[in-house]
Short mmCIF file of C-alpha atoms in Angstrom, two decimals:
data_model
loop_
_atom_site.label_atom_id
_atom_site.label_comp_id
_atom_site.label_asym_id
_atom_site.label_seq_id
_atom_site.Cartn_x
_atom_site.Cartn_y
_atom_site.Cartn_z
CA MET H 1008 13.13 5.07 -25.96
CA ARG H 1009 14.26 1.78 -24.13
CA VAL H 1010 11.73 -1.16 -24.86
CA ALA H 1011 11.77 -4.87 -23.86
CA LEU H 1012 10.08 -7.57 -26.19
CA VAL H 1013 9.56 -10.11 -24.21
CA GLY H 1014 7.99 -13.88 -25.24
CA ASP H 1015 9.07 -17.24 -25.87
CA GLU H 1016 9.41 -17.34 -29.49
CA TYR H 1017 12.58 -15.51 -31.22
CA TYR H 1018 14.69 -16.33 -33.64
CA PRO H 1019 15.94 -19.09 -34.90
CA ASP H 1020 12.27 -20.44 -33.61
CA LYS H 1021 10.18 -20.58 -36.47
CA GLY H 1022 6.35 -19.19 -36.63
CA GLY H 1023 3.95 -16.57 -37.45
CA ALA H 1024 4.80 -15.10 -33.71
CA ALA H 1025 8.67 -15.62 -33.85
CA ARG H 1026 8.87 -14.04 -37.36
CA TYR H 1027 6.43 -11.19 -35.81
CA ALA H 1028 9.06 -10.56 -32.80
CA PHE H 1029 12.20 -10.71 -35.31
CA GLU H 1030 10.95 -8.39 -37.99
CA LEU H 1031 9.62 -5.87 -35.66
CA SER H 1032 12.95 -5.70 -33.53
CA LEU H 1033 14.65 -5.26 -36.48
CA GLN H 1034 12.48 -2.26 -37.83
CA LEU H 1035 12.37 -0.77 -34.11
CA VAL H 1036 16.03 -0.28 -34.40
CA LYS H 1037 16.00 1.22 -37.83
CA LEU H 1038 13.86 3.63 -36.33
CA GLY H 1039 15.68 4.98 -33.23
CA ILE H 1040 14.33 2.42 -30.43
CA GLU H 1041 16.60 0.84 -28.39
CA ALA H 1042 15.15 -2.78 -28.92
CA VAL H 1043 16.25 -5.88 -26.36
CA VAL H 1044 14.57 -8.92 -26.75
CA ILE H 1045 14.33 -11.16 -23.56
CA THR H 1046 13.26 -14.47 -24.62
CA HIS H 1047 13.93 -18.56 -23.41
CA ALA H 1048 17.41 -20.00 -23.78
CA HIS H 1049 17.59 -21.59 -27.18
CA LEU H 1050 19.71 -24.45 -27.32
CA GLY H 1051 22.91 -23.91 -29.28
CA GLN H 1052 22.41 -20.01 -29.39
CA PRO H 1053 24.22 -17.86 -26.69
CA GLU H 1054 23.13 -15.83 -23.44
CA GLU H 1055 23.62 -12.91 -24.71
CA GLU H 1056 24.05 -11.42 -28.38
CA GLU H 1057 23.07 -8.88 -30.88
CA ILE H 1058 21.68 -9.34 -34.39
CA ALA H 1059 21.54 -6.09 -36.58
CA GLY H 1060 20.95 -3.76 -33.45
CA VAL H 1061 19.16 -5.78 -31.49
CA ARG H 1062 20.45 -7.03 -28.22
CA ILE H 1063 18.92 -10.35 -27.35
CA LYS H 1064 18.92 -11.97 -23.83
CA ARG H 1065 17.79 -15.75 -23.39
CA VAL H 1066 16.79 -16.67 -19.62
CA GLN H 1067 17.12 -20.35 -18.70
CA GLY H 1068 15.06 -21.86 -16.19
CA PHE H 1069 15.44 -25.26 -14.03
CA VAL H 1070 16.33 -28.35 -16.36
CA LEU H 1071 13.87 -30.52 -17.98
CA SER H 1072 13.75 -32.60 -20.89
CA HIS H 1073 13.67 -28.98 -22.52
CA PRO H 1074 15.32 -26.85 -20.50
CA HIS H 1075 15.22 -24.22 -23.23
CA ARG H 1076 10.97 -24.34 -23.13
CA ALA H 1077 10.86 -25.06 -18.99
CA ALA H 1078 8.70 -22.17 -17.62
CA SER H 1079 9.40 -22.03 -14.20
CA LEU H 1080 9.67 -19.49 -11.37
CA LEU H 1081 13.43 -19.09 -11.75
CA LEU H 1082 12.79 -18.26 -15.24
CA PHE H 1083 10.92 -15.53 -14.50
CA ARG H 1084 12.56 -14.28 -11.74
CA ARG H 1085 16.08 -14.11 -13.61
CA CYS H 1086 13.57 -12.27 -16.23
CA HIS H 1087 12.06 -9.72 -14.11
CA LYS H 1088 15.65 -9.17 -12.35
CA TYR H 1089 17.12 -8.34 -15.85
CA ILE H 1090 13.90 -5.73 -16.70
CA LEU H 1091 14.78 -4.23 -13.27
CA ASP H 1092 18.74 -4.44 -13.26
CA THR H 1093 18.53 -2.76 -17.13
CA GLY H 1094 15.29 -0.42 -16.94
CA PHE H 1095 13.03 -0.01 -19.70
CA ASP H 1096 10.87 2.77 -20.60
CA VAL H 1097 8.35 0.51 -21.78
CA ILE H 1098 7.46 -3.77 -21.96
CA HIS H 1099 6.08 -5.18 -24.60
CA GLY H 1100 5.01 -8.95 -24.44
CA LEU H 1101 4.59 -10.33 -27.79
CA ASP H 1102 2.24 -12.64 -27.75
CA ILE H 1103 -0.74 -13.32 -25.32
CA TYR H 1104 0.00 -17.60 -25.03
CA SER H 1105 3.28 -17.02 -23.76
CA THR H 1106 4.00 -17.45 -20.63
CA MET H 1107 6.93 -14.94 -20.48
CA ALA H 1108 5.29 -12.11 -22.05
CA GLN H 1109 2.27 -12.76 -19.20
CA ALA H 1110 4.74 -12.83 -16.33
CA ALA H 1111 6.17 -9.54 -17.84
CA ILE H 1112 3.20 -7.92 -17.94
CA SER H 1113 1.94 -9.10 -14.56
CA PHE H 1114 5.64 -7.75 -13.21
CA ALA H 1115 5.67 -4.43 -15.19
CA HIS H 1116 1.86 -3.78 -13.63
CA LYS H 1117 3.08 -4.22 -10.44
CA HIS H 1118 6.15 -1.78 -10.71
CA ARG H 1119 3.97 0.45 -12.86
CA ILE H 1120 6.16 0.19 -15.98
CA PRO H 1121 4.26 1.20 -19.04
CA CYS H 1122 3.24 -2.15 -20.91
CA VAL H 1123 1.93 -3.82 -24.12
CA ILE H 1124 1.01 -6.91 -25.46
CA THR H 1125 -0.15 -8.25 -28.99
CA CYS H 1126 -2.55 -10.71 -29.42
CA HIS H 1127 -2.22 -13.02 -32.49
CA THR H 1128 -5.04 -15.39 -32.34
CA ALA H 1129 -8.49 -15.26 -33.82
CA MET H 1130 -10.64 -17.80 -32.37
CA ASP H 1131 -14.48 -16.41 -33.54
CA SER H 1132 -15.96 -18.81 -30.91
CA PRO H 1133 -18.98 -16.91 -28.42
CA LEU H 1134 -18.18 -19.87 -26.17
CA LEU H 1135 -14.81 -19.61 -24.52
CA THR H 1136 -13.18 -22.11 -22.66
CA PHE H 1137 -11.69 -21.82 -19.18
CA LEU H 1138 -8.43 -21.65 -20.62
CA GLN H 1139 -9.10 -18.90 -22.63
CA ARG H 1140 -10.61 -17.05 -19.48
CA PHE H 1141 -7.84 -18.00 -17.52
CA ILE H 1142 -5.54 -16.48 -20.27
CA GLY H 1143 -6.95 -13.19 -20.38
CA LEU H 1144 -6.28 -12.47 -17.04
CA ALA H 1145 -2.41 -11.37 -17.14
CA PRO H 1146 -2.97 -9.56 -20.79
CA ARG H 1147 -5.48 -7.59 -19.28
CA LYS H 1148 -3.06 -5.89 -17.02
CA ALA H 1149 -1.73 -4.38 -19.87
CA ASP H 1150 -2.03 -0.98 -20.55
CA ARG H 1151 -2.80 -1.51 -24.41
CA LEU H 1152 -3.29 -4.25 -26.04
CA ILE H 1153 -1.91 -3.94 -30.28
CA ALA H 1154 -4.36 -6.73 -32.10
CA VAL H 1155 -2.39 -8.22 -35.60
CA SER H 1156 -6.41 -7.79 -37.09
CA GLN H 1157 -9.81 -6.73 -36.51
CA ALA H 1158 -10.47 -10.78 -35.97
CA SER H 1159 -7.66 -10.60 -32.88
CA ALA H 1160 -9.15 -7.55 -31.68
CA ARG H 1161 -12.64 -9.58 -31.23
CA PHE H 1162 -10.73 -12.19 -29.49
CA ALA H 1163 -9.06 -9.69 -26.77
CA ARG H 1164 -12.35 -8.06 -26.38
CA SER H 1165 -14.17 -11.73 -25.62
CA LEU H 1166 -11.07 -12.43 -23.17
CA GLY H 1167 -12.36 -8.99 -21.26
CA PHE H 1168 -10.12 -6.91 -22.49
CA PRO H 1169 -11.45 -3.09 -22.90
CA GLU H 1170 -12.01 -1.66 -26.76
CA LYS H 1171 -10.51 1.73 -25.65
CA ARG H 1172 -7.17 -0.12 -24.98
CA ILE H 1173 -6.80 -2.26 -28.51
CA THR H 1174 -4.98 -1.06 -31.18
CA VAL H 1175 -5.33 -2.91 -34.91
CA VAL H 1176 -1.71 -3.15 -36.01
CA TYR H 1177 -1.24 -5.38 -39.10
CA ASN H 1178 1.75 -7.28 -39.76
CA GLY H 1179 4.01 -6.76 -42.69
CA VAL H 1180 6.05 -8.35 -45.58
CA ASP H 1181 9.84 -8.71 -46.33
CA LEU H 1182 9.59 -7.41 -49.54
CA SER H 1183 13.10 -7.57 -49.95
CA CYS H 1184 12.88 -11.31 -49.76
CA PHE H 1185 9.48 -11.54 -50.98
CA ASN H 1186 8.66 -10.64 -54.22
CA ARG H 1187 8.29 -11.43 -58.54
CA GLU H 1188 12.73 -11.11 -58.67
CA VAL H 1189 13.15 -14.41 -57.07
CA ASP H 1190 14.36 -17.23 -59.33
CA SER H 1191 11.15 -19.12 -59.78
CA SER H 1192 13.61 -22.19 -61.03
CA LEU H 1193 15.74 -22.61 -58.23
CA MET H 1194 13.53 -24.66 -55.78
CA ARG H 1195 12.13 -27.07 -58.76
CA LYS H 1196 15.51 -27.66 -59.90
CA GLU H 1197 16.36 -28.87 -56.24
CA LEU H 1198 13.29 -30.84 -55.54
CA GLY H 1199 13.50 -32.46 -59.60
CA ILE H 1200 10.50 -30.80 -60.38
CA GLY H 1201 10.21 -29.58 -64.37
CA ASP H 1202 7.10 -27.55 -65.24
CA GLU H 1203 4.36 -29.75 -63.82
CA PRO H 1204 1.74 -27.85 -61.74
CA LEU H 1205 2.88 -26.80 -58.13
CA ILE H 1206 1.22 -26.17 -55.08
CA ALA H 1207 2.59 -24.84 -52.24
CA THR H 1208 2.52 -24.51 -48.50
CA ALA H 1209 4.65 -23.67 -45.50
CA SER H 1210 3.14 -23.35 -41.85
CA ARG H 1211 3.71 -25.43 -38.44
CA LEU H 1212 2.00 -28.85 -39.37
CA ILE H 1213 -0.13 -28.98 -35.96
CA ASN H 1214 -3.59 -29.65 -35.79
CA ARG H 1215 -5.00 -26.17 -35.93
CA LYS H 1216 -3.23 -26.09 -39.10
CA SER H 1217 -5.49 -28.30 -40.32
CA PRO H 1218 -2.15 -29.54 -43.18
CA GLY H 1219 -4.23 -33.02 -43.53
CA LEU H 1220 -7.02 -31.02 -45.42
CA LEU H 1221 -4.66 -30.08 -48.02
CA ILE H 1222 -3.54 -33.24 -48.55
CA SER H 1223 -7.03 -34.82 -48.89
CA ALA H 1224 -7.67 -31.56 -51.53
CA PHE H 1225 -4.77 -32.56 -53.43
CA ALA H 1226 -5.74 -36.30 -53.74
CA ARG H 1227 -8.94 -34.72 -55.33
CA VAL H 1228 -6.77 -32.06 -57.64
CA LEU H 1229 -4.56 -35.42 -58.64
CA GLU H 1230 -8.13 -36.95 -60.21
CA VAL H 1231 -8.45 -34.11 -62.39
CA VAL H 1232 -4.56 -33.01 -62.79
CA PRO H 1233 -2.72 -36.01 -62.76
CA ASP H 1234 0.99 -34.95 -63.04
CA ALA H 1235 0.53 -31.67 -60.18
CA LYS H 1236 2.88 -31.82 -57.40
CA LEU H 1237 2.51 -30.57 -53.40
CA VAL H 1238 5.36 -29.09 -51.57
CA ILE H 1239 4.77 -29.01 -47.67
CA ALA H 1240 7.61 -26.91 -46.07
CA GLY H 1241 7.51 -26.87 -42.22
CA SER H 1242 7.52 -29.56 -39.19
CA GLY H 1243 5.75 -30.18 -36.53
CA ARG H 1244 3.35 -32.84 -34.45
CA GLU H 1245 1.35 -33.73 -37.35
CA GLU H 1246 4.36 -34.58 -39.56
CA ASN H 1247 4.15 -38.50 -39.29
CA ASN H 1248 0.24 -38.40 -39.47
CA LEU H 1249 0.49 -36.66 -42.93
CA SER H 1250 3.20 -38.87 -44.04
CA ARG H 1251 0.52 -41.86 -43.19
CA GLN H 1252 -1.97 -39.67 -44.99
CA ILE H 1253 -0.01 -39.88 -47.94
CA LYS H 1254 0.71 -43.26 -48.02
CA ASP H 1255 -2.60 -44.31 -47.39
CA LEU H 1256 -3.62 -42.12 -50.26
CA ASN H 1257 -1.04 -43.56 -52.42
CA ILE H 1258 0.20 -40.26 -53.52
CA ALA H 1259 3.44 -40.25 -52.07
CA SER H 1260 5.32 -39.62 -55.47
CA SER H 1261 3.64 -36.17 -55.85
CA VAL H 1262 4.14 -35.08 -52.58
CA PHE H 1263 7.45 -33.41 -51.13
CA LEU H 1264 7.51 -32.88 -47.18
CA VAL H 1265 11.03 -31.09 -47.20
CA GLY H 1266 10.53 -30.00 -43.53
CA GLU H 1267 11.30 -26.18 -41.82
CA LEU H 1268 12.78 -23.71 -44.57
CA PRO H 1269 14.97 -20.61 -43.90
CA LYS H 1270 13.36 -17.29 -45.32
CA GLU H 1271 15.18 -17.10 -48.48
CA LYS H 1272 14.55 -20.70 -49.14
CA VAL H 1273 10.58 -20.27 -48.23
CA ALA H 1274 10.63 -17.33 -50.86
CA GLN H 1275 12.34 -19.37 -53.74
CA LEU H 1276 9.03 -22.12 -52.87
CA MET H 1277 6.92 -19.21 -53.42
CA ALA H 1278 8.39 -18.07 -56.67
CA ALA H 1279 8.35 -21.93 -57.82
CA ALA H 1280 4.79 -22.19 -57.14
CA ASP H 1281 1.61 -21.81 -59.51
CA VAL H 1282 -0.67 -21.72 -56.38
CA PHE H 1283 0.03 -21.09 -52.61
CA ALA H 1284 -2.60 -22.52 -50.39
CA LEU H 1285 -2.97 -21.96 -46.59
CA PRO H 1286 -5.61 -25.15 -45.21
CA SER H 1287 -5.93 -23.64 -41.56
CA LYS H 1288 -9.47 -23.41 -40.52
CA ILE H 1289 -8.62 -19.88 -39.06
CA GLU H 1290 -6.20 -17.43 -39.21
CA SER H 1291 -5.64 -14.63 -37.17
CA PHE H 1292 -3.77 -12.64 -40.18
CA GLY H 1293 -2.17 -15.30 -42.23
CA LEU H 1294 1.78 -13.87 -42.57
CA ALA H 1295 2.24 -16.54 -45.38
CA LEU H 1296 -0.66 -15.66 -47.49
CA LEU H 1297 0.68 -12.13 -47.71
CA GLU H 1298 4.65 -12.90 -48.72
CA ALA H 1299 3.26 -15.40 -51.26
CA SER H 1300 1.09 -12.49 -52.50
CA ALA H 1301 4.27 -10.60 -52.99
CA ALA H 1302 5.68 -13.16 -55.00
CA GLY H 1303 2.76 -12.57 -57.30
CA VAL H 1304 1.72 -16.16 -56.45
CA PRO H 1305 -1.90 -16.65 -55.99
CA VAL H 1306 -3.54 -17.80 -53.04
CA ILE H 1307 -6.20 -20.04 -51.47
CA CYS H 1308 -7.04 -20.04 -48.04
CA SER H 1309 -10.52 -20.24 -45.82
CA ASN H 1310 -12.73 -16.98 -45.60
CA SER H 1311 -12.49 -17.09 -41.73
CA GLY H 1312 -10.35 -15.25 -39.12
CA GLY H 1313 -8.41 -12.29 -40.07
CA VAL H 1314 -8.15 -13.40 -44.08
CA PRO H 1315 -11.47 -11.37 -45.39
CA GLU H 1316 -9.81 -8.12 -43.80
CA VAL H 1317 -6.60 -8.62 -46.75
CA PHE H 1318 -8.19 -10.90 -48.94
CA GLN H 1319 -11.43 -10.82 -51.71
CA ASP H 1320 -12.52 -14.09 -53.36
CA GLY H 1321 -12.03 -13.60 -56.72
CA PHE H 1322 -10.07 -10.70 -56.56
CA ASN H 1323 -6.54 -11.22 -54.89
CA ALA H 1324 -7.17 -14.79 -53.45
CA LEU H 1325 -9.79 -17.33 -54.05
CA LEU H 1326 -11.65 -17.99 -50.40
CA TYR H 1327 -13.50 -21.18 -49.49
CA PRO H 1328 -15.67 -22.56 -46.55
CA PRO H 1329 -13.47 -23.57 -43.47
CA GLY H 1330 -12.75 -27.15 -43.12
CA ASP H 1331 -13.78 -27.89 -47.13
CA ASP H 1332 -11.46 -29.81 -48.73
CA GLU H 1333 -13.79 -30.37 -51.73
CA ALA H 1334 -14.15 -26.62 -52.27
CA MET H 1335 -10.22 -26.25 -51.75
CA ALA H 1336 -9.51 -28.75 -54.47
CA GLN H 1337 -11.81 -27.06 -56.55
CA ALA H 1338 -10.49 -23.43 -55.53
CA ILE H 1339 -6.85 -25.35 -56.89
CA ILE H 1340 -7.75 -26.78 -59.71
CA ARG H 1341 -9.68 -23.61 -61.14
CA LEU H 1342 -6.73 -21.91 -60.75
CA LEU H 1343 -4.22 -24.29 -62.27
CA GLN H 1344 -6.94 -24.71 -65.30
CA ASP H 1345 -7.58 -21.08 -65.87
CA LYS H 1346 -4.38 -19.22 -66.04
CA GLU H 1347 -5.66 -15.71 -66.98
CA LEU H 1348 -7.47 -15.85 -63.58
CA ALA H 1349 -4.19 -16.69 -61.87
CA LYS H 1350 -2.54 -14.23 -63.55
CA THR H 1351 -4.98 -11.69 -62.53
CA ILE H 1352 -5.32 -12.73 -59.20
CA GLY H 1353 -1.53 -12.78 -58.50
CA ALA H 1354 -0.88 -9.13 -59.98
CA ASN H 1355 -3.55 -8.07 -57.81
CA ALA H 1356 -2.26 -9.73 -54.73
CA VAL H 1357 1.13 -8.14 -55.53
CA GLN H 1358 -0.44 -4.83 -55.04
CA THR H 1359 -1.80 -5.96 -51.67
CA ALA H 1360 1.33 -7.11 -50.17
CA SER H 1361 3.09 -3.76 -51.33
CA ARG H 1362 0.54 -2.07 -48.71
CA PHE H 1363 1.69 -4.10 -45.97
CA ILE H 1364 5.21 -3.43 -44.39
CA TRP H 1365 7.35 -4.18 -41.70
CA GLU H 1366 8.24 -0.36 -41.48
CA THR H 1367 4.66 0.67 -40.89
CA THR H 1368 4.07 -1.81 -38.43
CA ALA H 1369 6.88 -0.62 -36.50
CA ARG H 1370 5.99 2.76 -36.75
CA GLN H 1371 2.09 2.19 -35.58
CA THR H 1372 3.78 0.05 -32.87
CA ILE H 1373 5.77 3.31 -31.55
CA ARG H 1374 3.19 5.38 -31.70
CA VAL H 1375 1.33 2.72 -29.05
CA TYR H 1376 4.40 3.05 -27.07
CA GLU H 1377 4.13 6.95 -27.26
CA GLU H 1378 0.49 6.69 -26.20
CA LEU H 1379 1.29 5.29 -23.12
#
């Protein structure tokens, strides 16, 4: 079976959708699928290459200030031509918000090529904006929709996608990278952190991920645990605002902004942490939570979106009300002070993570392909 995986983000892009695309494509190839990724041209990357058996075609539209991200009719035409010239059994749009995926689904529908699209979003608002309704038009042309959680499935239904065509397929975790065997001292040595309590997070630094909430919570933590350190991995539009917030709170000596890290370095950061905190007000799944869990690190996150489908408060995580920095701070302090609780939650989290692997995600995705 030859499958086109179409989306705006793929390696070397960061973020959940890019990692989903990359890990899924690798596992599909291992399971005998001829996977071809069609994505935006990326500065410094070849137009065509092969990674671990996955063929990658990078398509460029007309030149703008960010030509590798420019959506245009030329881009879509080149994408459509490649699809027709290559010939595919299935078209898989990797994200309902991806313009390339939306165009590919519309094209597949027109040419009667079986198609599926993935929904990574979990906006639990009953009042849909015009933009959300507009975005739902192209995905509704897909024969099937894969939701990464029940929360994402609810969002897809709110866009008008029929329930009978929705299948929930959870994301996975790379247990060969994220596990308890990773040396916990490597990142501490690199950052010059000794045995001080370390809170870590890894996420895009954008408004909907609420990174400022964690900084506010951490300032509260320092009032009780003054030697604690916070390491923030990631980059994004909020980075300058975060730097100002850190300066205004006078906590710069305790906070490390380390930028984007490769997967192996993120694994080292998680292994070094005493607590992993994800401050997003809503997560459709929370891939980083699973990765930290696989490393045996107790996690803290908001009790919203798809998180409660995997994590239970007091068992394999500590959950707090979305947007409540005081509650987040208290959860962090609790784990730093109660070592037995942290150990128990970490051990339970490892067992949870072991149930979510990318091979299972790929097998369930193939099952959806075969049902088209």
